[in-house]
Tab-separated table of C-alpha atoms and ligand atoms in Angstrom:
chain	number	residue	atom	x	y	z
A	1	UNK	CA	0.548	-8.895	-139.291
A	2	UNK	CA	-2.653	-11.176	-139.267
A	3	UNK	CA	-6.223	-8.912	-138.509
A	4	UNK	CA	-9.208	-10.638	-137.858
A	5	UNK	CA	-12.316	-9.258	-139.840
A	6	UNK	CA	-15.900	-10.120	-139.123
A	7	UNK	CA	-16.975	-10.443	-143.266
A	8	UNK	CA	-16.354	-14.407	-143.134
A	9	UNK	CA	-18.476	-15.084	-140.769
A	10	UNK	CA	-21.311	-13.647	-142.727
A	11	UNK	CA	-20.300	-15.096	-145.630
A	12	UNK	CA	-20.209	-18.723	-144.091
A	13	UNK	CA	-23.653	-17.995	-143.034
A	14	UNK	CA	-25.140	-17.100	-146.379
A	15	UNK	CA	-23.120	-19.651	-148.119
A	16	UNK	CA	-25.397	-22.473	-146.777
A	17	UNK	CA	-28.240	-21.175	-148.683
A	18	UNK	CA	-25.974	-21.382	-151.907
A	19	UNK	CA	-25.145	-25.032	-151.344
A	20	UNK	CA	-29.498	-25.766	-152.468
A	21	UNK	CA	-28.458	-24.003	-155.822
A	22	UNK	CA	-25.818	-26.676	-156.868
A	23	UNK	CA	-28.189	-28.913	-158.078
A	24	UNK	CA	-27.563	-29.595	-161.432
A	25	UNK	CA	-25.197	-31.986	-160.711
A	26	UNK	CA	-26.805	-34.783	-157.588
A	27	UNK	CA	-25.351	-34.284	-153.984
A	28	UNK	CA	-24.716	-36.926	-152.334
A	29	UNK	CA	-26.949	-36.778	-149.221
A	30	UNK	CA	-26.573	-38.701	-145.882
A	31	UNK	CA	-27.857	-42.708	-146.176
A	32	UNK	CA	-27.299	-42.486	-150.076
A	33	UNK	CA	-25.833	-45.809	-151.816
A	34	UNK	CA	-24.972	-46.137	-155.479
A	35	UNK	CA	-27.868	-48.816	-155.199
A	36	UNK	CA	-30.693	-46.627	-154.524
A	37	UNK	CA	-29.728	-43.753	-156.660
A	38	UNK	CA	-29.338	-46.035	-159.423
A	39	UNK	CA	-32.923	-47.667	-158.768
A	40	UNK	CA	-34.092	-43.800	-158.380
A	41	UNK	CA	-33.026	-43.047	-161.965
A	42	UNK	CA	-33.764	-46.318	-163.393
A	43	UNK	CA	-29.961	-47.075	-164.588
A	44	UNK	CA	-27.836	-49.699	-163.213
A	45	UNK	CA	-24.683	-49.206	-160.611
A	46	UNK	CA	-22.250	-49.761	-163.526
A	47	UNK	CA	-23.852	-47.121	-165.436
A	48	UNK	CA	-23.246	-44.536	-162.746
A	49	UNK	CA	-20.156	-45.604	-161.759
A	50	UNK	CA	-18.462	-45.674	-165.381
A	51	UNK	CA	-20.024	-42.083	-166.028
A	52	UNK	CA	-18.636	-40.563	-162.822
A	53	UNK	CA	-15.218	-42.599	-163.219
A	54	UNK	CA	-16.255	-44.198	-159.653
A	55	UNK	CA	-13.540	-46.705	-158.890
A	56	UNK	CA	-15.449	-48.289	-155.835
A	57	UNK	CA	-19.256	-47.904	-154.535
A	58	UNK	CA	-18.280	-46.491	-151.411
A	59	UNK	CA	-19.927	-42.999	-151.359
A	60	UNK	CA	-19.232	-39.726	-149.296
A	61	UNK	CA	-21.541	-37.083	-148.412
A	62	UNK	CA	-21.778	-33.643	-150.291
A	63	UNK	CA	-19.986	-36.066	-153.234
A	64	UNK	CA	-20.978	-34.385	-156.888
A	65	UNK	CA	-22.633	-37.242	-159.182
A	66	UNK	CA	-23.587	-36.649	-162.938
A	67	UNK	CA	-26.904	-38.427	-163.925
A	68	UNK	CA	-27.393	-40.150	-167.479
A	69	UNK	CA	-29.221	-37.096	-168.483
A	70	UNK	CA	-25.742	-35.481	-168.403
A	71	UNK	CA	-23.904	-38.539	-169.983
A	72	UNK	CA	-20.900	-38.065	-172.333
A	73	UNK	CA	-20.596	-37.525	-176.452
A	74	UNK	CA	-18.789	-39.880	-178.234
A	75	UNK	CA	-16.618	-38.922	-181.241
A	76	UNK	CA	-14.642	-40.880	-183.685
A	77	UNK	CA	-11.496	-39.813	-185.457
A	78	UNK	CA	-9.227	-43.114	-187.165
A	79	UNK	CA	-7.871	-44.951	-183.814
A	80	UNK	CA	-9.337	-42.905	-181.545
A	81	UNK	CA	-12.467	-42.362	-179.576
A	82	UNK	CA	-12.771	-38.580	-177.663
A	83	UNK	CA	-15.514	-38.859	-175.284
A	84	UNK	CA	-16.564	-35.322	-173.859
A	85	UNK	CA	-19.344	-34.177	-171.498
A	86	UNK	CA	-22.578	-33.319	-173.130
A	87	UNK	CA	-23.127	-30.868	-170.528
A	88	UNK	CA	-20.875	-28.647	-167.917
A	89	UNK	CA	-21.346	-26.079	-165.269
A	90	UNK	CA	-19.525	-23.129	-164.504
A	91	UNK	CA	-17.074	-24.102	-162.286
A	92	UNK	CA	-16.680	-27.932	-163.015
A	93	UNK	CA	-13.878	-29.934	-163.291
A	94	UNK	CA	-14.204	-32.686	-166.198
A	95	UNK	CA	-11.908	-34.999	-168.382
A	96	UNK	CA	-12.202	-35.079	-171.926
A	97	UNK	CA	-11.500	-38.960	-172.464
A	98	UNK	CA	-9.242	-40.676	-175.813
A	99	UNK	CA	-9.309	-44.291	-176.394
A	100	UNK	CA	-7.500	-46.571	-178.947
A	101	UNK	CA	-4.410	-47.218	-180.458
A	102	UNK	CA	-3.506	-43.771	-181.081
A	103	UNK	CA	-4.740	-41.937	-178.535
A	104	UNK	CA	-1.339	-40.912	-176.660
A	105	UNK	CA	-0.328	-38.730	-179.744
A	106	UNK	CA	-3.842	-36.862	-179.551
A	107	UNK	CA	-3.387	-33.190	-178.474
A	108	UNK	CA	-6.377	-31.452	-176.808
A	109	UNK	CA	-7.302	-27.617	-176.691
A	110	UNK	CA	-10.044	-26.064	-174.855
A	111	UNK	CA	-10.542	-22.796	-177.299
A	112	UNK	CA	-13.314	-20.898	-175.813
A	113	UNK	CA	-10.592	-20.327	-173.389
A	114	UNK	CA	-9.238	-17.423	-175.444
A	115	UNK	CA	-11.908	-15.111	-175.215
A	116	UNK	CA	-12.674	-15.697	-171.337
A	117	UNK	CA	-10.793	-14.391	-168.192
A	118	UNK	CA	-8.727	-17.694	-167.899
A	119	UNK	CA	-5.500	-18.884	-167.011
A	120	UNK	CA	-3.029	-20.650	-169.302
A	121	UNK	CA	-5.958	-20.291	-171.934
A	122	UNK	CA	-6.059	-23.149	-174.179
A	123	UNK	CA	-3.127	-24.963	-173.159
A	124	UNK	CA	-1.622	-27.685	-175.908
A	125	UNK	CA	-2.137	-30.622	-173.502
A	126	UNK	CA	-0.913	-33.882	-173.903
A	127	UNK	CA	-3.476	-36.872	-172.999
A	128	UNK	CA	-2.075	-38.839	-169.597
A	129	UNK	CA	-2.797	-42.564	-169.056
A	130	UNK	CA	-2.016	-45.919	-170.405
A	131	UNK	CA	-2.813	-48.646	-171.934
A	132	UNK	CA	-5.178	-47.532	-174.801
A	133	UNK	CA	-7.257	-45.551	-171.824
A	134	UNK	CA	-5.949	-41.900	-171.851
A	135	UNK	CA	-7.601	-38.369	-170.480
A	136	UNK	CA	-7.110	-34.570	-170.771
A	137	UNK	CA	-8.389	-32.549	-167.342
A	138	UNK	CA	-11.000	-29.352	-168.385
A	139	UNK	CA	-11.858	-26.563	-165.980
A	140	UNK	CA	-15.327	-24.632	-166.794
A	141	UNK	CA	-14.112	-20.878	-165.243
A	142	UNK	CA	-16.591	-19.218	-162.926
A	143	UNK	CA	-18.833	-16.361	-164.928
A	144	UNK	CA	-18.381	-18.540	-168.146
A	145	UNK	CA	-21.318	-18.142	-169.834
A	146	UNK	CA	-20.711	-19.090	-173.394
A	147	UNK	CA	-20.168	-22.875	-174.676
A	148	UNK	CA	-17.147	-24.663	-174.239
A	149	UNK	CA	-15.219	-25.576	-177.093
A	150	UNK	CA	-12.674	-28.151	-177.345
A	151	UNK	CA	-10.272	-29.027	-180.463
A	152	UNK	CA	-8.992	-32.885	-180.862
A	153	UNK	CA	-5.731	-32.961	-183.352
A	154	UNK	CA	-4.247	-36.438	-184.417
A	155	UNK	CA	-1.714	-36.141	-186.959
A	156	UNK	CA	-3.612	-34.349	-189.946
A	157	UNK	CA	-7.063	-34.522	-188.420
A	158	UNK	CA	-8.595	-32.036	-186.041
A	159	UNK	CA	-12.417	-31.964	-184.825
A	160	UNK	CA	-13.710	-29.148	-182.446
A	161	UNK	CA	-16.971	-30.034	-180.085
A	162	UNK	CA	-19.271	-27.221	-178.238
A	163	UNK	CA	-20.314	-28.228	-175.121
A	164	UNK	CA	-23.358	-25.948	-173.234
A	165	UNK	CA	-22.265	-24.445	-170.219
A	166	UNK	CA	-24.995	-24.372	-167.265
A	167	UNK	CA	-25.123	-21.494	-164.591
A	168	UNK	CA	-25.728	-22.917	-161.642
A	169	UNK	CA	-24.110	-20.551	-158.706
A	170	UNK	CA	-27.082	-18.766	-157.899
A	171	UNK	CA	-27.651	-14.412	-157.391
A	172	UNK	CA	-24.989	-12.364	-156.853
A	173	UNK	CA	-24.765	-11.703	-153.106
A	174	UNK	CA	-24.391	-7.703	-152.402
A	175	UNK	CA	-21.913	-7.296	-149.421
A	176	UNK	CA	-20.239	-4.146	-148.033
A	177	UNK	CA	-16.616	-4.209	-147.066
A	178	UNK	CA	-16.146	-2.685	-143.320
A	179	UNK	CA	-13.053	-0.372	-144.249
A	180	UNK	CA	-10.833	-2.471	-141.873
A	181	UNK	CA	-11.486	-5.154	-144.577
A	182	UNK	CA	-10.418	-2.701	-147.623
A	183	UNK	CA	-7.290	-2.361	-145.705
A	184	UNK	CA	-6.511	-5.614	-145.211
A	185	UNK	CA	-7.425	-6.411	-149.123
A	186	UNK	CA	-4.855	-4.042	-149.962
A	187	UNK	CA	-2.277	-4.852	-147.886
A	188	UNK	CA	1.276	-4.726	-149.359
A	189	UNK	CA	1.809	-8.293	-148.147
A	190	UNK	CA	-1.083	-9.390	-150.576
A	191	UNK	CA	0.581	-8.872	-153.750
A	192	UNK	CA	3.700	-11.196	-152.610
A	193	UNK	CA	1.270	-13.730	-151.681
A	194	UNK	CA	-0.708	-13.736	-154.929
A	195	UNK	CA	2.392	-14.145	-157.043
A	196	UNK	CA	3.558	-17.209	-154.481
A	197	UNK	CA	0.021	-18.794	-155.645
A	198	UNK	CA	0.447	-17.832	-159.379
A	199	UNK	CA	3.747	-19.744	-159.250
A	200	UNK	CA	2.210	-22.768	-157.656
A	201	UNK	CA	-0.678	-22.580	-160.480
A	202	UNK	CA	1.736	-22.040	-163.135
A	203	UNK	CA	3.065	-25.925	-162.166
A	204	UNK	CA	3.015	-28.738	-164.492
A	205	UNK	CA	4.381	-31.815	-163.178
A	206	UNK	CA	4.058	-35.714	-163.728
A	207	UNK	CA	0.443	-36.829	-162.156
A	208	UNK	CA	1.491	-38.288	-158.518
A	209	UNK	CA	-1.826	-39.220	-157.904
A	210	UNK	CA	-2.935	-43.315	-158.178
A	211	UNK	CA	-6.017	-43.488	-155.775
A	212	UNK	CA	-9.269	-41.305	-156.073
A	213	UNK	CA	-9.347	-38.307	-154.322
A	214	UNK	CA	-10.890	-38.459	-150.714
A	215	UNK	CA	-11.776	-35.906	-147.882
A	216	UNK	CA	-10.820	-36.804	-144.733
A	217	UNK	CA	-13.573	-38.224	-142.350
A	218	UNK	CA	-12.789	-35.354	-139.217
A	219	UNK	CA	-15.016	-32.362	-140.838
A	220	UNK	CA	-18.377	-33.923	-142.297
A	221	UNK	CA	-20.148	-30.165	-142.744
A	222	UNK	CA	-20.162	-28.270	-145.343
A	223	UNK	CA	-20.921	-24.210	-144.500
A	224	UNK	CA	-20.049	-22.548	-147.715
A	225	UNK	CA	-20.940	-23.358	-151.313
A	226	UNK	CA	-18.528	-23.666	-154.098
A	227	UNK	CA	-18.671	-20.584	-156.399
A	228	UNK	CA	-21.477	-18.212	-154.700
A	229	UNK	CA	-20.977	-15.094	-156.759
A	230	UNK	CA	-20.597	-11.773	-154.622
A	231	UNK	CA	-19.938	-8.253	-154.972
A	232	UNK	CA	-17.956	-6.716	-152.376
A	233	UNK	CA	-19.040	-3.167	-152.587
A	234	UNK	CA	-21.288	-1.316	-155.077
A	235	UNK	CA	-20.151	-1.537	-158.596
A	236	UNK	CA	-17.311	-3.514	-158.121
A	237	UNK	CA	-16.321	-6.624	-160.254
A	238	UNK	CA	-17.998	-9.961	-159.550
A	239	UNK	CA	-15.948	-12.251	-157.698
A	240	UNK	CA	-16.632	-15.769	-156.353
A	241	UNK	CA	-15.948	-18.013	-153.462
A	242	UNK	CA	-13.687	-20.725	-155.121
A	243	UNK	CA	-13.441	-23.153	-152.755
A	244	UNK	CA	-15.395	-24.838	-150.151
A	245	UNK	CA	-15.639	-23.933	-146.468
A	246	UNK	CA	-15.335	-26.500	-143.780
A	247	UNK	CA	-16.221	-25.439	-140.017
A	248	UNK	CA	-14.100	-27.189	-137.383
A	249	UNK	CA	-12.776	-26.475	-134.190
A	250	UNK	CA	-9.235	-25.245	-134.038
A	251	UNK	CA	-6.641	-27.965	-133.841
A	252	UNK	CA	-8.841	-30.510	-136.261
A	253	UNK	CA	-6.089	-32.123	-138.486
A	254	UNK	CA	-6.006	-30.853	-142.048
A	255	UNK	CA	-5.729	-33.843	-144.187
A	256	UNK	CA	-4.287	-33.788	-147.883
A	257	UNK	CA	-6.757	-35.122	-150.536
A	258	UNK	CA	-4.871	-36.768	-152.565
A	259	UNK	CA	-0.582	-37.486	-153.045
A	260	UNK	CA	1.462	-34.894	-154.311
A	261	UNK	CA	4.283	-32.076	-153.515
A	262	UNK	CA	4.149	-29.363	-150.752
A	263	UNK	CA	4.931	-26.510	-152.677
A	264	UNK	CA	3.690	-23.840	-150.104
A	265	UNK	CA	3.626	-24.088	-146.453
A	266	UNK	CA	3.643	-20.715	-144.815
A	267	UNK	CA	1.513	-17.984	-143.307
A	268	UNK	CA	-0.032	-14.766	-145.186
A	269	UNK	CA	-1.953	-12.117	-144.817
A	270	UNK	CA	-5.338	-13.296	-146.743
A	271	UNK	CA	-4.577	-16.833	-146.859
A	272	UNK	CA	-3.541	-17.342	-143.286
A	273	UNK	CA	-2.032	-20.688	-142.500
A	274	UNK	CA	-1.897	-22.040	-145.991
A	275	UNK	CA	-0.466	-25.269	-147.707
A	276	UNK	CA	-0.338	-26.286	-151.187
A	277	UNK	CA	0.163	-29.198	-152.339
A	278	UNK	CA	0.979	-29.947	-156.289
A	279	UNK	CA	-0.851	-33.235	-157.485
A	280	UNK	CA	0.521	-33.056	-160.575
A	281	UNK	CA	-1.030	-32.427	-164.012
A	282	UNK	CA	-1.846	-28.677	-163.059
A	283	UNK	CA	-4.143	-29.642	-160.161
A	284	UNK	CA	-3.013	-28.281	-157.054
A	285	UNK	CA	-4.898	-28.306	-153.687
A	286	UNK	CA	-4.868	-25.246	-151.128
A	287	UNK	CA	-5.748	-25.626	-147.519
A	288	UNK	CA	-6.546	-21.819	-145.757
A	289	UNK	CA	-6.760	-20.153	-142.453
A	290	UNK	CA	-4.709	-23.102	-140.379
A	291	UNK	CA	-3.228	-22.547	-137.030
A	292	UNK	CA	-0.444	-25.005	-137.084
A	293	UNK	CA	1.579	-26.045	-140.006
A	294	UNK	CA	2.674	-29.962	-139.758
A	295	UNK	CA	4.485	-29.978	-143.412
A	296	UNK	CA	7.414	-28.505	-145.212
A	297	UNK	CA	8.070	-27.105	-148.793
A	298	UNK	CA	9.443	-29.846	-150.920
A	299	UNK	CA	7.892	-32.548	-148.700
A	300	UNK	CA	6.045	-35.257	-150.535
A	301	UNK	CA	2.909	-36.142	-148.571
A	302	UNK	CA	0.378	-39.061	-149.178
A	303	UNK	CA	-3.339	-38.851	-149.390
A	304	UNK	CA	-5.330	-38.394	-145.535
A	305	UNK	CA	-1.599	-37.367	-144.517
A	306	UNK	CA	-1.676	-34.118	-141.868
A	307	UNK	CA	-1.066	-30.960	-143.498
A	308	UNK	CA	-1.900	-28.966	-140.544
A	309	UNK	CA	-4.461	-27.809	-138.102
A	310	UNK	CA	-7.841	-26.000	-138.386
A	311	UNK	CA	-7.387	-22.499	-137.620
A	312	UNK	CA	-8.696	-18.631	-138.024
A	313	UNK	CA	-5.513	-17.560	-139.437
A	314	UNK	CA	-5.638	-14.698	-142.568
A	315	UNK	CA	-8.985	-13.319	-143.626
A	316	UNK	CA	-11.178	-15.184	-141.471
A	317	UNK	CA	-13.171	-14.805	-138.063
A	318	UNK	CA	-14.139	-18.225	-137.327
A	319	UNK	CA	-12.417	-21.430	-137.427
A	320	UNK	CA	-12.720	-23.393	-140.564
A	321	UNK	CA	-11.022	-24.817	-143.563
A	322	UNK	CA	-11.500	-23.049	-146.768
A	323	UNK	CA	-10.263	-26.231	-149.320
A	324	UNK	CA	-9.676	-25.318	-153.257
A	325	UNK	CA	-8.679	-27.198	-156.054
A	326	UNK	CA	-7.338	-25.815	-158.745
A	327	UNK	CA	-6.764	-27.082	-162.269
A	328	UNK	CA	-4.253	-24.906	-164.109
A	329	UNK	CA	-4.572	-22.248	-161.680
A	330	UNK	CA	-8.754	-21.964	-162.171
A	331	UNK	CA	-10.902	-22.921	-159.236
A	332	UNK	CA	-13.152	-25.913	-159.681
A	333	UNK	CA	-15.673	-27.726	-157.448
A	334	UNK	CA	-13.873	-29.687	-154.731
A	335	UNK	CA	-16.645	-32.083	-154.633
A	336	UNK	CA	-16.094	-32.787	-158.469
A	337	UNK	CA	-13.081	-34.787	-156.856
A	338	UNK	CA	-14.281	-37.028	-154.168
A	339	UNK	CA	-14.709	-40.306	-154.624
A	340	UNK	CA	-12.786	-40.387	-158.190
A	341	UNK	CA	-9.845	-40.704	-159.499
A	342	UNK	CA	-10.901	-38.430	-162.164
A	343	UNK	CA	-13.335	-35.983	-162.128
B	1	LIG	ZN1	-13.870	-19.994	-148.269
């Protein structure tokens, strides 16, 4: 049974204030070009491209860009060069890059994850890539404040590095839920829904994408910022906004942000009309609240392919797309992915 509740409208409007506080990475504005940003920051366009793993010079509004103050640190082992970020922020998706003749043999773990509330902590990661250029994907859990610690092993050699975590998420919103909403969140169907999504998070398939991630052009305005901390009732645990909300008319096409395989396509009590695409390497994208679905489980989809249509099904009261990009189950800022082959 689907119920509509008033809360998300409130969240949508409060979310607008959150955007301004996500300023640790530069957020691309209307009219920005790489040339203008580079000139303003006194760097070259090539430096900005390299720092941000950009494969072209086109930018999209709302995309996150790193500036040179956040340039990566490089550490060397025999036959291997390791490039890790010098600073990360909560909810950030990032890559640790490995170069050199022996890069493919290296293994990477994020040791700090063992002390955090995180899915698949300190998983042993084999780098992906080719031709001496490899990478592993990292994620900073929302709520994490301690430095991120990574470990790189190559044969008998082992190095660790520590990266400070910035909190750019803004103040906690205190929200009191109406009893109708509390009921929805206790819906017996919810546990089954959550278990299904957890299964999708646990998938580890080969990299399915070869082009940069891209958000379709149909919806341009972001109404609710990623990562906003929320406390739903007094003294309750803090939760976060695990995705980004894009308002749009019911029926507006919802497009895949990159190639992959559909692993969930159905309608559920909380997420409503839901499509989940597995892009490989533990990266999945989730598209909530759709009115109609255009794909089936098991179907291969390509970047820009229609997955369904915007709606307001599930835990939603206004038509919008809630988009999440998860890395090994943890929510990362979708804006870190747009326009890039890797975050
Ligand atoms: Zn949302």
